[in-house]
CSV table of C-alpha atoms and ligand atoms in Angstrom, one decimal:
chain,number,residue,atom,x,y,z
A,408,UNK,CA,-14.1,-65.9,-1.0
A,409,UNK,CA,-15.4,-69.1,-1.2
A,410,UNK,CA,-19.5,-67.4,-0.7
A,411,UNK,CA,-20.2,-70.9,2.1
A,412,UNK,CA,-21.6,-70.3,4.8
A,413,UNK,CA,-18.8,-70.8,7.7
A,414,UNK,CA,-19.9,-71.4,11.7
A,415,UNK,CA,-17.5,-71.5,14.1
A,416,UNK,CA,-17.3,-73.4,17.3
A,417,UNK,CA,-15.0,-73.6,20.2
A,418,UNK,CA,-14.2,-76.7,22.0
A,419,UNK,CA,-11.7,-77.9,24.5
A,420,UNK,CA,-9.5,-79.0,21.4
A,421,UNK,CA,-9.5,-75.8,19.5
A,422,UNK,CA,-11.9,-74.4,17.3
A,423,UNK,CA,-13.9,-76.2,14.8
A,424,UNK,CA,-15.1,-74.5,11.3
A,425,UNK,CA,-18.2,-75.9,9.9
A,426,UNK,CA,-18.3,-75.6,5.8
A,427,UNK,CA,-22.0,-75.1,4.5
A,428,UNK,CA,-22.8,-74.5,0.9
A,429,UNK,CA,-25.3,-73.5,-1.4
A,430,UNK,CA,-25.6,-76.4,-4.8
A,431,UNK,CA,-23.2,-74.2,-7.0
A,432,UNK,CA,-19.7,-75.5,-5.3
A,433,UNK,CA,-17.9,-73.5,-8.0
A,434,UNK,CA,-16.8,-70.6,-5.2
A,435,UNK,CA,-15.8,-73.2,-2.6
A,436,UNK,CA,-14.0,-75.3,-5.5
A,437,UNK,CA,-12.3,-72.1,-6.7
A,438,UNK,CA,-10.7,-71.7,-3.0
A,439,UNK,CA,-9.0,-75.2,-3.6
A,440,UNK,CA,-5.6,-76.7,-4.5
A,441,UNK,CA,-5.4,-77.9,-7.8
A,442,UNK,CA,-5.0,-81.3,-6.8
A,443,UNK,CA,-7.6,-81.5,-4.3
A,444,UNK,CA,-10.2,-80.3,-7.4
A,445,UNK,CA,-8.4,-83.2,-9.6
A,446,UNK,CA,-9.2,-85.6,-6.5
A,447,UNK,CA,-12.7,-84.3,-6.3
A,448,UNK,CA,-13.0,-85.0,-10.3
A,449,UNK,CA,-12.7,-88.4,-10.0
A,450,UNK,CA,-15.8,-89.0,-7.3
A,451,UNK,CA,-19.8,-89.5,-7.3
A,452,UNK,CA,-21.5,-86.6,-7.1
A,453,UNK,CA,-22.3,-86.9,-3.5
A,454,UNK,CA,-19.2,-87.9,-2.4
A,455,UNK,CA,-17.5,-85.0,-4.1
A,456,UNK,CA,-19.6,-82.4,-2.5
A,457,UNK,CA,-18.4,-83.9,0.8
A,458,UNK,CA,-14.7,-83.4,0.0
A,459,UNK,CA,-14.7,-80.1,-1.3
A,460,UNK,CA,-16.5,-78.9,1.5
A,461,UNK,CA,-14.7,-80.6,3.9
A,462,UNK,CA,-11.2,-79.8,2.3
A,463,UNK,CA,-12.2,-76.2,2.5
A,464,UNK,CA,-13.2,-76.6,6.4
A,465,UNK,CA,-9.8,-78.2,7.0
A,466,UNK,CA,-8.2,-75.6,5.3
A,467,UNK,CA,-9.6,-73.0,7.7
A,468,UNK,CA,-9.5,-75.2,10.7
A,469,UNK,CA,-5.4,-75.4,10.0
A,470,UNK,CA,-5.8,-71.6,9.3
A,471,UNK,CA,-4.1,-71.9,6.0
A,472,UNK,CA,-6.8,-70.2,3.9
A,473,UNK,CA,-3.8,-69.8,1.1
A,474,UNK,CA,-3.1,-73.3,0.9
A,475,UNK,CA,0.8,-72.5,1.8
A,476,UNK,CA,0.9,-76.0,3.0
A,477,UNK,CA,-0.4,-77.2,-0.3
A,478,UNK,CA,-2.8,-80.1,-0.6
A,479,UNK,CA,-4.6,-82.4,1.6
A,480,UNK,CA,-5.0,-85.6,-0.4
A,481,UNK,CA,-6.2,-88.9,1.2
A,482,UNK,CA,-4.1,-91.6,2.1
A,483,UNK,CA,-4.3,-95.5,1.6
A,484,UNK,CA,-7.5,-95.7,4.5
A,485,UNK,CA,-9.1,-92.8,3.3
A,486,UNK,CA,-7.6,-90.6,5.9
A,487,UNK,CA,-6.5,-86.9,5.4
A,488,UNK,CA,-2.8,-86.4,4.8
A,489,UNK,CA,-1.9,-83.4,7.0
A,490,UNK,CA,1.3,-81.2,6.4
A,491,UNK,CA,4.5,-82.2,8.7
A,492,UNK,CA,3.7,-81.4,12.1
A,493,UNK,CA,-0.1,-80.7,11.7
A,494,UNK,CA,-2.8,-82.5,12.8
A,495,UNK,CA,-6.4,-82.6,11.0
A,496,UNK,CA,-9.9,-84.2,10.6
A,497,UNK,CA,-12.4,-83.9,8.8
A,498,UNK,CA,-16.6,-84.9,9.2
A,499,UNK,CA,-19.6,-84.7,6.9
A,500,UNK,CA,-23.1,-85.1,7.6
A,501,UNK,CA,-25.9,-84.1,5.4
A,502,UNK,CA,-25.1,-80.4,3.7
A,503,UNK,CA,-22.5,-79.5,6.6
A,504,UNK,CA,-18.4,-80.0,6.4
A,505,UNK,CA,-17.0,-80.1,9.6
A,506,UNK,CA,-12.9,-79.9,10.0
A,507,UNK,CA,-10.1,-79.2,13.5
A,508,UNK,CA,-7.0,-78.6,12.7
A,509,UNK,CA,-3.8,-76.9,14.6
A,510,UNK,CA,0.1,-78.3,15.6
A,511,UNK,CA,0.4,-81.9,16.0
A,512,UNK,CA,2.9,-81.2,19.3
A,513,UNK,CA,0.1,-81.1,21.3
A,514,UNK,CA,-1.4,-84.7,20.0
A,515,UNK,CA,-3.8,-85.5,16.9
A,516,UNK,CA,-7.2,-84.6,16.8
A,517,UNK,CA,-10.3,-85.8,15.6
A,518,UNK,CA,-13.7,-85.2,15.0
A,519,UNK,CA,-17.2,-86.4,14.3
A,520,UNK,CA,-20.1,-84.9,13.2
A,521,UNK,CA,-24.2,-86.6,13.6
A,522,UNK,CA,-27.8,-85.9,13.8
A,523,UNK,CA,-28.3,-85.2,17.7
A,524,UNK,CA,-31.3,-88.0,17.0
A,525,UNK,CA,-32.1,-92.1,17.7
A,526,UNK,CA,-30.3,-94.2,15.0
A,527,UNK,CA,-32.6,-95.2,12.9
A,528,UNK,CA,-31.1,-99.0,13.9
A,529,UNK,CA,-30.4,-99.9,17.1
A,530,UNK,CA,-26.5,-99.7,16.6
A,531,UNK,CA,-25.9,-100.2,20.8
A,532,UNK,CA,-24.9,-103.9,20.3
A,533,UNK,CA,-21.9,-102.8,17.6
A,534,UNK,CA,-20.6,-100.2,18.8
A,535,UNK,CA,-20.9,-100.6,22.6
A,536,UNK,CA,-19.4,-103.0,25.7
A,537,UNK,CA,-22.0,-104.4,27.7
A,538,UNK,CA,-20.8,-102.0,30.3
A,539,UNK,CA,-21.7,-99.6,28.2
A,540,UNK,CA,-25.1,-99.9,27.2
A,541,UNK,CA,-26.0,-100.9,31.1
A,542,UNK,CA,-25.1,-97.0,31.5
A,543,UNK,CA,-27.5,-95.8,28.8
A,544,UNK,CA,-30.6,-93.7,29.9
A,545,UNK,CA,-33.9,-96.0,29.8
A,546,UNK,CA,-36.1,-94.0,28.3
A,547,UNK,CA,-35.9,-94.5,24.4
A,548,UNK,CA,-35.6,-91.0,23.0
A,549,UNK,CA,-32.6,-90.4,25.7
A,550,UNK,CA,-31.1,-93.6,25.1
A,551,UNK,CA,-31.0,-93.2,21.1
A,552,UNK,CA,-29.6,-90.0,22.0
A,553,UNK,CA,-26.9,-90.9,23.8
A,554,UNK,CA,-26.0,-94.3,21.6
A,555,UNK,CA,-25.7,-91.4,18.8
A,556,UNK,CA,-23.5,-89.6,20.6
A,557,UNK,CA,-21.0,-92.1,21.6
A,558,UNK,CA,-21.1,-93.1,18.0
A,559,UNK,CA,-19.7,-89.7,17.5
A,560,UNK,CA,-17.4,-90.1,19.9
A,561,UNK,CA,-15.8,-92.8,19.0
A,562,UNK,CA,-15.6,-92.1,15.2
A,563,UNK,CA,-13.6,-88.8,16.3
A,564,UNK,CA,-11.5,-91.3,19.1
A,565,UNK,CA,-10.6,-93.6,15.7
A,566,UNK,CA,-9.6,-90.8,13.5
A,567,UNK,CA,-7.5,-89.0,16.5
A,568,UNK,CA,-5.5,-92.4,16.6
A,569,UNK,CA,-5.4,-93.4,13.3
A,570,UNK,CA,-1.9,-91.4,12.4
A,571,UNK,CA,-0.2,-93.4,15.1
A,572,UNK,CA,-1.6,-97.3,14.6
A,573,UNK,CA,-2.6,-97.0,11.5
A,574,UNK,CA,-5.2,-99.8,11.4
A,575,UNK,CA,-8.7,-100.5,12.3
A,576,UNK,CA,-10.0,-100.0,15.7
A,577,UNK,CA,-13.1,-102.0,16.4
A,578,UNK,CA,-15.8,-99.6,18.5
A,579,UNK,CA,-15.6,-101.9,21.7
A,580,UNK,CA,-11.6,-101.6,22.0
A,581,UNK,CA,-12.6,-98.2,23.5
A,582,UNK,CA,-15.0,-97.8,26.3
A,583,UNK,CA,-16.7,-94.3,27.3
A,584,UNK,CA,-17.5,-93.3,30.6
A,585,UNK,CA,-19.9,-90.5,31.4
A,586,UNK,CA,-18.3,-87.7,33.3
A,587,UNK,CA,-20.3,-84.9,34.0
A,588,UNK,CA,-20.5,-83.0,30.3
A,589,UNK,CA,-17.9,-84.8,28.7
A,590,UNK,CA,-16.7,-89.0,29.2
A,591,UNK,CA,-13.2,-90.8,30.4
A,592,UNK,CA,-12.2,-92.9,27.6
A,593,UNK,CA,-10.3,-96.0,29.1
A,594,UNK,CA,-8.7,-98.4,26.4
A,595,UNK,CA,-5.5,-100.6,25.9
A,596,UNK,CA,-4.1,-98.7,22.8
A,597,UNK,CA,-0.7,-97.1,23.6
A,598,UNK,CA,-2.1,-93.3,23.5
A,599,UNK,CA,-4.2,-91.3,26.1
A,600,UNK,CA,-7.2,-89.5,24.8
A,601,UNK,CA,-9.5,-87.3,25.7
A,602,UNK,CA,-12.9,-86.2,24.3
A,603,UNK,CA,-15.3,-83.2,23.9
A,604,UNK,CA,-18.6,-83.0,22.8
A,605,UNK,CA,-21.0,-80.4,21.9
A,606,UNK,CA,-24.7,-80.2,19.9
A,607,UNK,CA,-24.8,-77.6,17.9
A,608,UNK,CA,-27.7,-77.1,15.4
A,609,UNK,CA,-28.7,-80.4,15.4
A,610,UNK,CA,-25.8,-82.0,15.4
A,611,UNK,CA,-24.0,-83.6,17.7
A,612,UNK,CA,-20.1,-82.4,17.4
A,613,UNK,CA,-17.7,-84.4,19.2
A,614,UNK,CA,-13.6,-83.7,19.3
A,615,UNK,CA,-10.9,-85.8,20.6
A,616,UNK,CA,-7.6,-85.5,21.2
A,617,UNK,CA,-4.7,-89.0,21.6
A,618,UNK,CA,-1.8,-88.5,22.5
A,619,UNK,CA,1.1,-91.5,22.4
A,620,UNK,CA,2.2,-92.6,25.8
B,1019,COA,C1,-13.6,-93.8,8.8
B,1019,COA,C2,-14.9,-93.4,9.5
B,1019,COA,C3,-14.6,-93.1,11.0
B,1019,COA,C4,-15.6,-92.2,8.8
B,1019,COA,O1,-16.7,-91.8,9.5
B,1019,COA,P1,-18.1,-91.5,8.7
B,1019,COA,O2,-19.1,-91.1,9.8
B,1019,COA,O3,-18.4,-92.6,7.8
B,1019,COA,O4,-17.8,-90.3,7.8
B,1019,COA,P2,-17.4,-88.8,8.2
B,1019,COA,O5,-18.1,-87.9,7.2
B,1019,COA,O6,-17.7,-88.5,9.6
B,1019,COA,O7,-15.8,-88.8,8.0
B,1019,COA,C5,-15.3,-88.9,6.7
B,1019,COA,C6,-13.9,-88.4,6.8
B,1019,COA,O8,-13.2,-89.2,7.7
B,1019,COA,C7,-11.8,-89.1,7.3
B,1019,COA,N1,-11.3,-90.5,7.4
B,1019,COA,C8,-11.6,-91.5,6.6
B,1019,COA,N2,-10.9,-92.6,7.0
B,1019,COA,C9,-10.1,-92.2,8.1
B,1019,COA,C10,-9.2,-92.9,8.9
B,1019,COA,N3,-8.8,-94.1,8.7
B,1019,COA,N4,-8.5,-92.1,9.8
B,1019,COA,C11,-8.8,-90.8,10.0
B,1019,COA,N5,-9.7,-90.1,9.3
B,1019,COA,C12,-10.3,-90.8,8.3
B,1019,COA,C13,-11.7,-88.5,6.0
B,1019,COA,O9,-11.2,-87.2,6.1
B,1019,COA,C14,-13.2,-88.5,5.5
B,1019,COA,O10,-13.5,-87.3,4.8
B,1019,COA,P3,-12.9,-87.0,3.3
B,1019,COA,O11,-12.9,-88.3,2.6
B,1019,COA,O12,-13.7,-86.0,2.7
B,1019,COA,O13,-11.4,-86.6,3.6
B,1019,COA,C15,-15.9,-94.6,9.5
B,1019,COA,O14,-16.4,-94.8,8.2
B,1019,COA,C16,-15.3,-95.9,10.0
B,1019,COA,O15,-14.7,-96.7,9.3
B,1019,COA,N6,-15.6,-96.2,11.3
B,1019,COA,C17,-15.2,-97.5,11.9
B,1019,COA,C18,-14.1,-97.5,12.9
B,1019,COA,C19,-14.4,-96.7,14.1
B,1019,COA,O16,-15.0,-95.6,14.0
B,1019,COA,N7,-14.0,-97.3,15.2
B,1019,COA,C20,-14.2,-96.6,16.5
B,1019,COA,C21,-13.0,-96.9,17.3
B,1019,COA,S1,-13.0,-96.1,18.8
């Protein structure tokens, strides 16, 4: 038992866990691989905390609380390295972990976790066409709202594709379109994906899913 406090969530791509803790990570380190606490040795304070509590949400997400699929370490662009033919992500924001995790024969999956709040910078210009930001809400609340959440979106779109390119994705190669609750994702990278989104104490949670065409 790993004594954090676990929510879980159910989205279009499978289940999410959510990973809270109390400041004694002890339990939750306890409940990791060996080498994931040796990885977690070597970081900041903060940084740690994020990894142990998102290794521990990944673990549960890929519903391996046994670690019979041994350790998730990171690879050379900070993402996780998932056991052959699984799929994984991980999120962090504030005291909450966030992981999805399941088979990889369905496509990989990613996810993204942020305050369901206005930036505190105007961000729109960055990370969104001009299309884009025409199809923003006008009144300023809504629209920081909803620049949030496609920044969510998209951060789960990059780490759904990143195990098949492998590279950076700049935020305008992807373009969202609203669609009732959820948005079409139109791009010219070799994969179709789809995304999910949910708020959910706060937070907005959003899921994707790319699959190589
Ligand atoms: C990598 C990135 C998405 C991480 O997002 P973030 O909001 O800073 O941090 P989060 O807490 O949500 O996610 C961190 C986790 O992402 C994962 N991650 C990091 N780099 C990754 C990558 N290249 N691919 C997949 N997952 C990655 C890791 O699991 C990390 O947690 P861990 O170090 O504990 O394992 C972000 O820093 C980034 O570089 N974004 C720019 C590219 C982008 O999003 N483009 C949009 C294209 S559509």
């Amino acid at each position: 038992m790993s004594g954090a406090r676990i929510d879980l969530v159910a989205t279009p791509h499978g289940r999410c866990v959510l990973v809270s803790a109390a400041d004694d990570l002890a339990p939750v380190e306890s409940v990791l691989h060996p080498d994931e606490v040796a990885a977690a040795l070597t970081m900041s304070p903060v940084r740690r905390r994020n990894f142990i509590l998102g290794r521990h949400a990944l673990h549960l997400a890929l519903r391996d609380p046994d670690l019979a699929h041994g350790p998730v370490l990171t690879d050379e662009r900070g993402a996780p390295i998932l056991p052959v033919g699984r799929t994984g992500s991980i999120s962090h924001k504030g005291d909450v972990a966030a992981a999805i995790g399941g088979p990889a024969e369905r496509g990989f999956l990613g996810i993204d976790i942020e305050r369901a709040a206005a930036p505190r910078l105007d961000i729109a210009p960055r990370i969104l066409t001009e299309r884009e930001r025409r199809s923003l809400p006008a009144n300023a609340e809504e629209r920081g709202r909803a620049v949030t959440l496609r920044f969510a979106v998209k951060e789960a779109i990059y780490k759904a594709v990143h195990p098949v390119l492998r590279r950076y994705v700049g935020f305008t190669e992807v373009e969202l379109d609203a669609a009732g609750d959820t948005f079409t994702v139109s791009s010219a990278l070799p994969l179709v994906i789809d995304v999910a989104w949910t708020e959910h104490q706060g937070l907005w949670l959003a899921t994707a899913r790319a699959i190589p065409r």
